[in-house]
PDB file of C-alpha atoms in Angstrom:
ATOM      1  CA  UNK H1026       0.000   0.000   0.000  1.00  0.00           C
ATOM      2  CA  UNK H1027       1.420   3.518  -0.962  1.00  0.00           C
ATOM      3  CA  UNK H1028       1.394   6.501   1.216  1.00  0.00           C
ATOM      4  CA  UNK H1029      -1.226   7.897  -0.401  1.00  0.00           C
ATOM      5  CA  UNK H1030      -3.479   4.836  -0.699  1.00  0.00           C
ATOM      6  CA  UNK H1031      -2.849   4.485   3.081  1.00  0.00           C
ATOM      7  CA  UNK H1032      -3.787   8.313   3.809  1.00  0.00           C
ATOM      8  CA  UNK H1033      -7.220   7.954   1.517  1.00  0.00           C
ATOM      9  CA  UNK H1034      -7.982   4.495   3.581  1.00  0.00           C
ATOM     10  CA  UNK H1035      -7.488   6.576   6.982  1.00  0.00           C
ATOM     11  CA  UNK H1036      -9.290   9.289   6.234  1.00  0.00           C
ATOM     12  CA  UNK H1037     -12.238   7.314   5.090  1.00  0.00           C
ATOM     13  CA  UNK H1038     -12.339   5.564   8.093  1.00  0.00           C
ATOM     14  CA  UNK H1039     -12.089   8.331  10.174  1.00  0.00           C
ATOM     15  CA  UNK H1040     -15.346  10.133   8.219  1.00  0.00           C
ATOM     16  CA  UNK H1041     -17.052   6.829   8.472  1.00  0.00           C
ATOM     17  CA  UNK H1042     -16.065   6.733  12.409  1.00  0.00           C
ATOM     18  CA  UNK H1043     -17.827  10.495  12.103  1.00  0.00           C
ATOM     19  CA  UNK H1044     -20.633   9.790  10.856  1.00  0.00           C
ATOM     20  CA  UNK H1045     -21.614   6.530  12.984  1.00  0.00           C
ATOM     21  CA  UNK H1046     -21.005   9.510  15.944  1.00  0.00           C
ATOM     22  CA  UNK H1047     -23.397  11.758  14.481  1.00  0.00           C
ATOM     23  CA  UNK H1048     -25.736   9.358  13.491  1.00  0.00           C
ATOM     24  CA  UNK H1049     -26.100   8.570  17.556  1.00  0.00           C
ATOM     25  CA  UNK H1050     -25.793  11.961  18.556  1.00  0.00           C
ATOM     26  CA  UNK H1051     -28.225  12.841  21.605  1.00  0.00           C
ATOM     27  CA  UNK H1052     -29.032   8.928  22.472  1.00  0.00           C
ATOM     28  CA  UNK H1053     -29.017   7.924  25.611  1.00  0.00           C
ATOM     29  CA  UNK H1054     -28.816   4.287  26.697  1.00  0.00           C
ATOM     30  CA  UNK H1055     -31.871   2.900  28.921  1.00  0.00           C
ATOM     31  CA  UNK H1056     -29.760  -0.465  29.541  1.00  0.00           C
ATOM     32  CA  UNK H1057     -26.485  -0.239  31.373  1.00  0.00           C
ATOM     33  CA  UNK H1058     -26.047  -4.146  30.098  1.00  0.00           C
ATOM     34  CA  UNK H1059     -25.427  -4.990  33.607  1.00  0.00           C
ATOM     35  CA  UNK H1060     -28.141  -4.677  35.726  1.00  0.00           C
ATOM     36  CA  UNK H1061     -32.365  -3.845  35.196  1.00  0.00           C
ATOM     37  CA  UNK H1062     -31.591  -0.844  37.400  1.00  0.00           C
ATOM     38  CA  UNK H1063     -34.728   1.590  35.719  1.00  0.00           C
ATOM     39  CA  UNK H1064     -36.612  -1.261  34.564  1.00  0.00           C
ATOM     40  CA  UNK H1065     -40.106  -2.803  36.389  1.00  0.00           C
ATOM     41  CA  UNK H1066     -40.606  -5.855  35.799  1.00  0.00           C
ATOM     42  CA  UNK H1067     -44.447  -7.012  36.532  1.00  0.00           C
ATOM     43  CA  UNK H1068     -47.005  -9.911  35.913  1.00  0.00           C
ATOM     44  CA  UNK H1069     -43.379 -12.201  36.174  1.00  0.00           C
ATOM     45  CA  UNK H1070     -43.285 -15.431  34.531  1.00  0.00           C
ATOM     46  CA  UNK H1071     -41.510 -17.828  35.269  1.00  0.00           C
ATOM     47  CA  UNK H1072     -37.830 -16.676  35.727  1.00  0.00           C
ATOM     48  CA  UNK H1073     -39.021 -13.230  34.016  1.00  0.00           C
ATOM     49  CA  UNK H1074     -36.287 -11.524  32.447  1.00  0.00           C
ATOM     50  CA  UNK H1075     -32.485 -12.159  33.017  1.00  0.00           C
ATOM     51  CA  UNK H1076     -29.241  -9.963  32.581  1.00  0.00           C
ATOM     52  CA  UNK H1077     -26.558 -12.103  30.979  1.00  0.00           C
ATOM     53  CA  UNK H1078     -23.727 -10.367  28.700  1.00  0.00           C
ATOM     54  CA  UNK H1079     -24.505  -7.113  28.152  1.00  0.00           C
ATOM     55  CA  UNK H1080     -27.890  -8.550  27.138  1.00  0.00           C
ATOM     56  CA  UNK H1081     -31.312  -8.603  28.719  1.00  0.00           C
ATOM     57  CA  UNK H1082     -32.839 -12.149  28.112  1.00  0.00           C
ATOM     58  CA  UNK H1083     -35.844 -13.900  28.319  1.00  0.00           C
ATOM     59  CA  UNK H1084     -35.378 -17.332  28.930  1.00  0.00           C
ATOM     60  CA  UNK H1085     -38.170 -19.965  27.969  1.00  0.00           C
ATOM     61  CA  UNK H1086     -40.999 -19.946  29.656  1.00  0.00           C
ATOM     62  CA  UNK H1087     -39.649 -16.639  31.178  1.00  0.00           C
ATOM     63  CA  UNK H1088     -41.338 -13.070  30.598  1.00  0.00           C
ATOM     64  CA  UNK H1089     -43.373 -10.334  31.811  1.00  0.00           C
ATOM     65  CA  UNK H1090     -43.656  -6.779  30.877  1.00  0.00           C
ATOM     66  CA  UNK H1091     -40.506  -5.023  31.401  1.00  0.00           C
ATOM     67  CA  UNK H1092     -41.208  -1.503  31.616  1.00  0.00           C
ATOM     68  CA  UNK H1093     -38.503   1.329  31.530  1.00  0.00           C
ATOM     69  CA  UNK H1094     -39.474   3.497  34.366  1.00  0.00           C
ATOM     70  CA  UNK H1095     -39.547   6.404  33.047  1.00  0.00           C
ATOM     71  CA  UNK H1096     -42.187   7.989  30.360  1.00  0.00           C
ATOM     72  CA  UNK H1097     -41.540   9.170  27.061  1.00  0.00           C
ATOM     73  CA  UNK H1098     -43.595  10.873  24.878  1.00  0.00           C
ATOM     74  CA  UNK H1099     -41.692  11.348  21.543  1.00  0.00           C
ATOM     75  CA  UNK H1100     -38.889   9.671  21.056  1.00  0.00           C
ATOM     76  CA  UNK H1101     -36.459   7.824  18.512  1.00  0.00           C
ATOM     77  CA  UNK H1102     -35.842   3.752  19.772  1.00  0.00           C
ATOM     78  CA  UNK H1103     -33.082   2.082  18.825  1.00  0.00           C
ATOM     79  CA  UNK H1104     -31.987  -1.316  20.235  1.00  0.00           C
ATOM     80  CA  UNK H1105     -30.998  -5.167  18.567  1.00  0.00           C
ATOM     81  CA  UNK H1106     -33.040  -8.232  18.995  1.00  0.00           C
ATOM     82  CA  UNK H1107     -32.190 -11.860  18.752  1.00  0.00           C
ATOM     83  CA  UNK H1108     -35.003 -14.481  17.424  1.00  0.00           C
ATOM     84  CA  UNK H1109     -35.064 -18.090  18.089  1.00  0.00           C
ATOM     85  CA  UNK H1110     -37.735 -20.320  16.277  1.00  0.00           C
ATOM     86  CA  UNK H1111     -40.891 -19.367  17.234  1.00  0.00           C
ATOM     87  CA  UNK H1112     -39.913 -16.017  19.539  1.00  0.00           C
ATOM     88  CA  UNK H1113     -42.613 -13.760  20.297  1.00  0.00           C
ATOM     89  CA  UNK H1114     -42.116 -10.832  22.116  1.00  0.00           C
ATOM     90  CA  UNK H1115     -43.883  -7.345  22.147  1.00  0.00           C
ATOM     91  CA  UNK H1116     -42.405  -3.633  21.938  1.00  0.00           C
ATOM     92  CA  UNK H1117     -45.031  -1.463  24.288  1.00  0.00           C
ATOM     93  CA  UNK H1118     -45.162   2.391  23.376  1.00  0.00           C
ATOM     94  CA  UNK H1119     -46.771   5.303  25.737  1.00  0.00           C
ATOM     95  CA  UNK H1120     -47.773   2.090  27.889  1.00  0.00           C
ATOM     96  CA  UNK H1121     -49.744   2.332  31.355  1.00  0.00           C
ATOM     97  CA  UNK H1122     -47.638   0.186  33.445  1.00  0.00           C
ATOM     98  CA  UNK H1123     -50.078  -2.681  34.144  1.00  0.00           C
ATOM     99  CA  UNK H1124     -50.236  -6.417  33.785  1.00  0.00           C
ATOM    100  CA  UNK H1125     -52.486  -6.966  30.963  1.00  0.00           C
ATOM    101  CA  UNK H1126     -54.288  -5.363  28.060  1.00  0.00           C
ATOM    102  CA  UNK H1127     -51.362  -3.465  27.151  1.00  0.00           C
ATOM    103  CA  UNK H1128     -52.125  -3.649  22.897  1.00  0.00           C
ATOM    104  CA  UNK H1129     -55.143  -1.639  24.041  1.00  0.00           C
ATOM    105  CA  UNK H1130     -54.739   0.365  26.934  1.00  0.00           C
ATOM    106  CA  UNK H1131     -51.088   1.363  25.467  1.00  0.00           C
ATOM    107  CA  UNK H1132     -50.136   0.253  22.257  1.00  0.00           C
ATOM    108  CA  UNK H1133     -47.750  -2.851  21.127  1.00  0.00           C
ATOM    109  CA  UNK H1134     -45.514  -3.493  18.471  1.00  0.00           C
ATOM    110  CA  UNK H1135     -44.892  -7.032  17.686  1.00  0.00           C
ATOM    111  CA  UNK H1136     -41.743  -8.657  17.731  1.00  0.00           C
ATOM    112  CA  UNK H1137     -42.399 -11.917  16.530  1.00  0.00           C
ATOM    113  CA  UNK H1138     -40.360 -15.102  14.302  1.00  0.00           C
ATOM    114  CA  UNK H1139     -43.348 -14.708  12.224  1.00  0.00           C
ATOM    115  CA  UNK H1140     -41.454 -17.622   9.946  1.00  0.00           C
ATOM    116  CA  UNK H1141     -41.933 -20.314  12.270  1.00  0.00           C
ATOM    117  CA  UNK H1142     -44.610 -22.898  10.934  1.00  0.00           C
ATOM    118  CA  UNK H1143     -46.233 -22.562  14.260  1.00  0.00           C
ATOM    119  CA  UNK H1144     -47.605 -18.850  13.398  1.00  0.00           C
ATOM    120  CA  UNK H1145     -48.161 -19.716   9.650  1.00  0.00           C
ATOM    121  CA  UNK H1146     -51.919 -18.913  10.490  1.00  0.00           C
ATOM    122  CA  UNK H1147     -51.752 -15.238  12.022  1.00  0.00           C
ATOM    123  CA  UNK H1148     -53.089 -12.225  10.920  1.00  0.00           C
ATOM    124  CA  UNK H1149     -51.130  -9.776   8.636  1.00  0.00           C
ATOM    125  CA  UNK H1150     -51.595  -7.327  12.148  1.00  0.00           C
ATOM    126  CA  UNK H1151     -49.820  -9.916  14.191  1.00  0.00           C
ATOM    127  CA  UNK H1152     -46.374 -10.094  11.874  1.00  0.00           C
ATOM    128  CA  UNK H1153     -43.167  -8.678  13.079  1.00  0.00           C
ATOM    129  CA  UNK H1154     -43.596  -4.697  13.595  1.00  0.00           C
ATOM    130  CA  UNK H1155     -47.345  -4.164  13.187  1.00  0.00           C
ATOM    131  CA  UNK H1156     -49.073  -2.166  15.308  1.00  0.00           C
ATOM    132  CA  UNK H1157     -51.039  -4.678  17.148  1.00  0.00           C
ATOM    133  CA  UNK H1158     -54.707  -5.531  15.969  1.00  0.00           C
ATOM    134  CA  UNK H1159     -54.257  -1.685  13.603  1.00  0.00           C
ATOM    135  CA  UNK H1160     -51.776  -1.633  11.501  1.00  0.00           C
ATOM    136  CA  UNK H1161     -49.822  -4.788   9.408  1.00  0.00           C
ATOM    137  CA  UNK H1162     -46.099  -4.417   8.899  1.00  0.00           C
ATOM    138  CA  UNK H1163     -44.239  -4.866   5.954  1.00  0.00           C
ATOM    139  CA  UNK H1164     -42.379  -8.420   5.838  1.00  0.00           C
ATOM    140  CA  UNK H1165     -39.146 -10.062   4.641  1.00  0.00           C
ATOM    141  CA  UNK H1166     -36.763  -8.263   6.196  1.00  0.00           C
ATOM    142  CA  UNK H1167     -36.106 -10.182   9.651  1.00  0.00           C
ATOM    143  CA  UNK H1168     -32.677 -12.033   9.557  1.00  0.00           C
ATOM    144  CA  UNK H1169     -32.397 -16.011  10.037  1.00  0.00           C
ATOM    145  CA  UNK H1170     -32.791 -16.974  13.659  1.00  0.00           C
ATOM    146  CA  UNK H1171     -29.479 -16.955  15.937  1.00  0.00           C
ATOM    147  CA  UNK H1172     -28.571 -13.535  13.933  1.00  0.00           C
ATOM    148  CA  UNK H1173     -28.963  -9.909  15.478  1.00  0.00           C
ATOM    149  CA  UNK H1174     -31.750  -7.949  14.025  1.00  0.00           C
ATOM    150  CA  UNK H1175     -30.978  -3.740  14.383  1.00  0.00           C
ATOM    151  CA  UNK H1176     -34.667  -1.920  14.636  1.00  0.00           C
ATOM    152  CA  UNK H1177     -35.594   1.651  15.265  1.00  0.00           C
ATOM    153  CA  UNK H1178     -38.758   2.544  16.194  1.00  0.00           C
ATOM    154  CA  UNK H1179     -40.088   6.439  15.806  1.00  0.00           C
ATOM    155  CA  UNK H1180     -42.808   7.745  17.981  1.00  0.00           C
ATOM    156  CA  UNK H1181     -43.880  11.479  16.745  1.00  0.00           C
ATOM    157  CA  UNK H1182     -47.369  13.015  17.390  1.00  0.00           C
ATOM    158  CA  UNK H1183     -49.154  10.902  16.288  1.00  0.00           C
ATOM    159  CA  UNK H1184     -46.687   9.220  13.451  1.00  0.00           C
ATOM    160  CA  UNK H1185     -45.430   5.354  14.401  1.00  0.00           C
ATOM    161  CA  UNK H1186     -42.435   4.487  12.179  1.00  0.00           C
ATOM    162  CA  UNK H1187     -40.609   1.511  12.570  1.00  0.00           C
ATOM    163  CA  UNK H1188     -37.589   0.753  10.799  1.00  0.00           C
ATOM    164  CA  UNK H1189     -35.875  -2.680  10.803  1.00  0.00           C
ATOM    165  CA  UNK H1190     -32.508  -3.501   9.625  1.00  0.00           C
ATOM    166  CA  UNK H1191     -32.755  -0.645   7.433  1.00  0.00           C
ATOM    167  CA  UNK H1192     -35.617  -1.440   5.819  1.00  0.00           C
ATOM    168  CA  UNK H1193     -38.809   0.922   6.159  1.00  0.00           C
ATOM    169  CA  UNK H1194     -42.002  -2.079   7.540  1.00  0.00           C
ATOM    170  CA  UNK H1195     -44.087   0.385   9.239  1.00  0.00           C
ATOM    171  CA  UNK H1196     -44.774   4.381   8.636  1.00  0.00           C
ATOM    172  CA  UNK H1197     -48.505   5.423  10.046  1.00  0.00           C
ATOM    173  CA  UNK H1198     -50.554   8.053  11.390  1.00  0.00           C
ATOM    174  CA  UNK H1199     -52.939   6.867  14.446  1.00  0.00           C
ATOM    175  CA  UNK H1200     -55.411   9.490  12.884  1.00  0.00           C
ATOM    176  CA  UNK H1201     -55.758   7.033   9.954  1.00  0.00           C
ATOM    177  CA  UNK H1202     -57.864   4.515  12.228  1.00  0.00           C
ATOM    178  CA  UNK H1203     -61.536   4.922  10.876  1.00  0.00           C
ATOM    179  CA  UNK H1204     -63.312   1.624  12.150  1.00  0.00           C
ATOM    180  CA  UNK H1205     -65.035   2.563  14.583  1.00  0.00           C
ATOM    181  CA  UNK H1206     -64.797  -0.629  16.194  1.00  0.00           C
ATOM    182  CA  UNK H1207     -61.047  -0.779  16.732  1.00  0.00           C
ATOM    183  CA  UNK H1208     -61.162   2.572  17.971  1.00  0.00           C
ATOM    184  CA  UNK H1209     -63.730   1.482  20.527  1.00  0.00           C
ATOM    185  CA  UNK H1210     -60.745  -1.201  21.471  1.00  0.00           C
ATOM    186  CA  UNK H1211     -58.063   0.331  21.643  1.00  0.00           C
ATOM    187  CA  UNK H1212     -58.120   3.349  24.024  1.00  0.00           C
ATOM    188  CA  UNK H1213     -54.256   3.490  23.748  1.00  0.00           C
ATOM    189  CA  UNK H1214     -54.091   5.006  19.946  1.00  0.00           C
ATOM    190  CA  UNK H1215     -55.007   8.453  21.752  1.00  0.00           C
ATOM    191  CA  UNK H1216     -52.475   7.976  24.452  1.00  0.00           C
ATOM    192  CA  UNK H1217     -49.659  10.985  24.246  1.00  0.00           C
ATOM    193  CA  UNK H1218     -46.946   9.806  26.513  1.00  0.00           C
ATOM    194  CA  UNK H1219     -46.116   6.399  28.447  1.00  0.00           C
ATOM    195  CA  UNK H1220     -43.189   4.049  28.710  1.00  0.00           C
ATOM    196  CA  UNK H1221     -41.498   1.414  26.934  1.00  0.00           C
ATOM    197  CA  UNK H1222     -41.295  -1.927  27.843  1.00  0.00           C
ATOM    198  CA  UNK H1223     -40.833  -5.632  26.434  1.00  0.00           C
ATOM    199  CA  UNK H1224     -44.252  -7.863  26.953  1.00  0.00           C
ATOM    200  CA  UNK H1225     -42.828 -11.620  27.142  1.00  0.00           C
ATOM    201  CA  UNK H1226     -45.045 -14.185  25.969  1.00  0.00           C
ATOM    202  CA  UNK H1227     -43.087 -17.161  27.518  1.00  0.00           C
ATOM    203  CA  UNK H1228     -41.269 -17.736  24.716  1.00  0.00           C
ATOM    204  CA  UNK H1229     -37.020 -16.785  24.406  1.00  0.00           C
ATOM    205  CA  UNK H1230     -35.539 -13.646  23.201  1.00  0.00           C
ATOM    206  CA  UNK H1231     -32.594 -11.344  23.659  1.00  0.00           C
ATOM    207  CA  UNK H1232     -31.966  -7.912  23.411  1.00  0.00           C
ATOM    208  CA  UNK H1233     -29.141  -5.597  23.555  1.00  0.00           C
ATOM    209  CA  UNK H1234     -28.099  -1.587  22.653  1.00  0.00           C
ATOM    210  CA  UNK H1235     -31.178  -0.027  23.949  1.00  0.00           C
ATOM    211  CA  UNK H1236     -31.325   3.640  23.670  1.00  0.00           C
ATOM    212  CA  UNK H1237     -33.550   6.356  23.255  1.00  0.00           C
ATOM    213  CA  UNK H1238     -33.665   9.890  21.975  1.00  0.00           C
ATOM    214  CA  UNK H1239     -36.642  12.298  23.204  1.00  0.00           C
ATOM    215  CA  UNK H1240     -37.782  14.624  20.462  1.00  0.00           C
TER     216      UNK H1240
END
């Protein structure tokens, strides 16, 4: 490599090392990958949630609703997720923190292997990063199980975009709900601030690089 070839490689690393900086600029992590210190944990299952490498994990038969104490109204969420075969999890958004009815008192964004055969029969609304019983999410762009999925989730007035490994799967506008009966349901869609949390369905998952930027 010549001197100059060397200088070019440098200095594109360096502007690629800036712009991974700016492109976090103002986030603030949520998980200090040691402990659930900010975190409430309630309706436990099992062994609930665990702390195990820098990652918070639900084990099988393990869950809960993980809350993050604190409540956010807009916000940018950025954090990685790990699927096993048949993995279903939830992402809650401007949540109560309660036990139960959380895709309708809050709202909840799925995080689901929706390629296992055992959910070849759910609903478009149920699939990876659809707005729960509202909106369907885009599909085809989860990795294989085993492999780290990268998702950002966008929570402005009343815009819901979700973003996963790059790939746009979910950009709404809660005003768009018109049935009248899913409004009557879902109570949550008018909600303006509440926390984030992970809803555990008994079934494993990890999750790692949670942060958050309030808008």
């Amino acid at each position: 490599m010549t001197p100059q070839t060397r200088a070019i490689v440098l200095l594109l690393a360096f502007a690629a090392f800036l712009t991974a900086d700016h492109h976090e600029k103002d986030f603030t992590p949520i998980f200090d990958g040691k402990s659930l210190n900010g975190w409430k944990l309630i309706g436990k299952t099992g062994d609930g949630y665990l702390v195990e490498d820098g990652k918070i994990v639900c084990p099988p038969k393990g869950g809960g609703n993980l809350f993050h104490e604190k409540e956010y109204s807009d916000f940018v969420l950025r954090f990685e997720f790990k699927l096993e075969d048949g993995s279903n999890n939830g992402l809650a958004i401007r949540s109560p923190m309660q036990k139960s009815s959380l895709a309708y008192d809050g709202m909840e964004l799925q995080i689901i292997d929706n390629t296992s055969e055992r959910y070849r029969d759910i609903k478009p609304w149920q699939k990876h990063g659809s707005l729960y019983h509202v909106f369907p999410a885009k599909t085809g762009y989860l990795k294989p199980t085993g492999e780290w999925n990268q998702q950002e989730v966008s929570v402005k007035g009343r815009q819901v975009k979700v973003v996963l490994n790059g790939h746009t799967i979910l950009d709404v506008n809660l005003d768009g709900v018109k049935d009248p009966e899913i409004i009557a349901k879902h109570p949550g869609l008018k909600r303006r601030s509440g926390h984030v949390g992970f809803l555990g369905h008994d079934e494993p998952i990890e999750f790692r690089n949670i942060r958050i930027k309030e808008l």
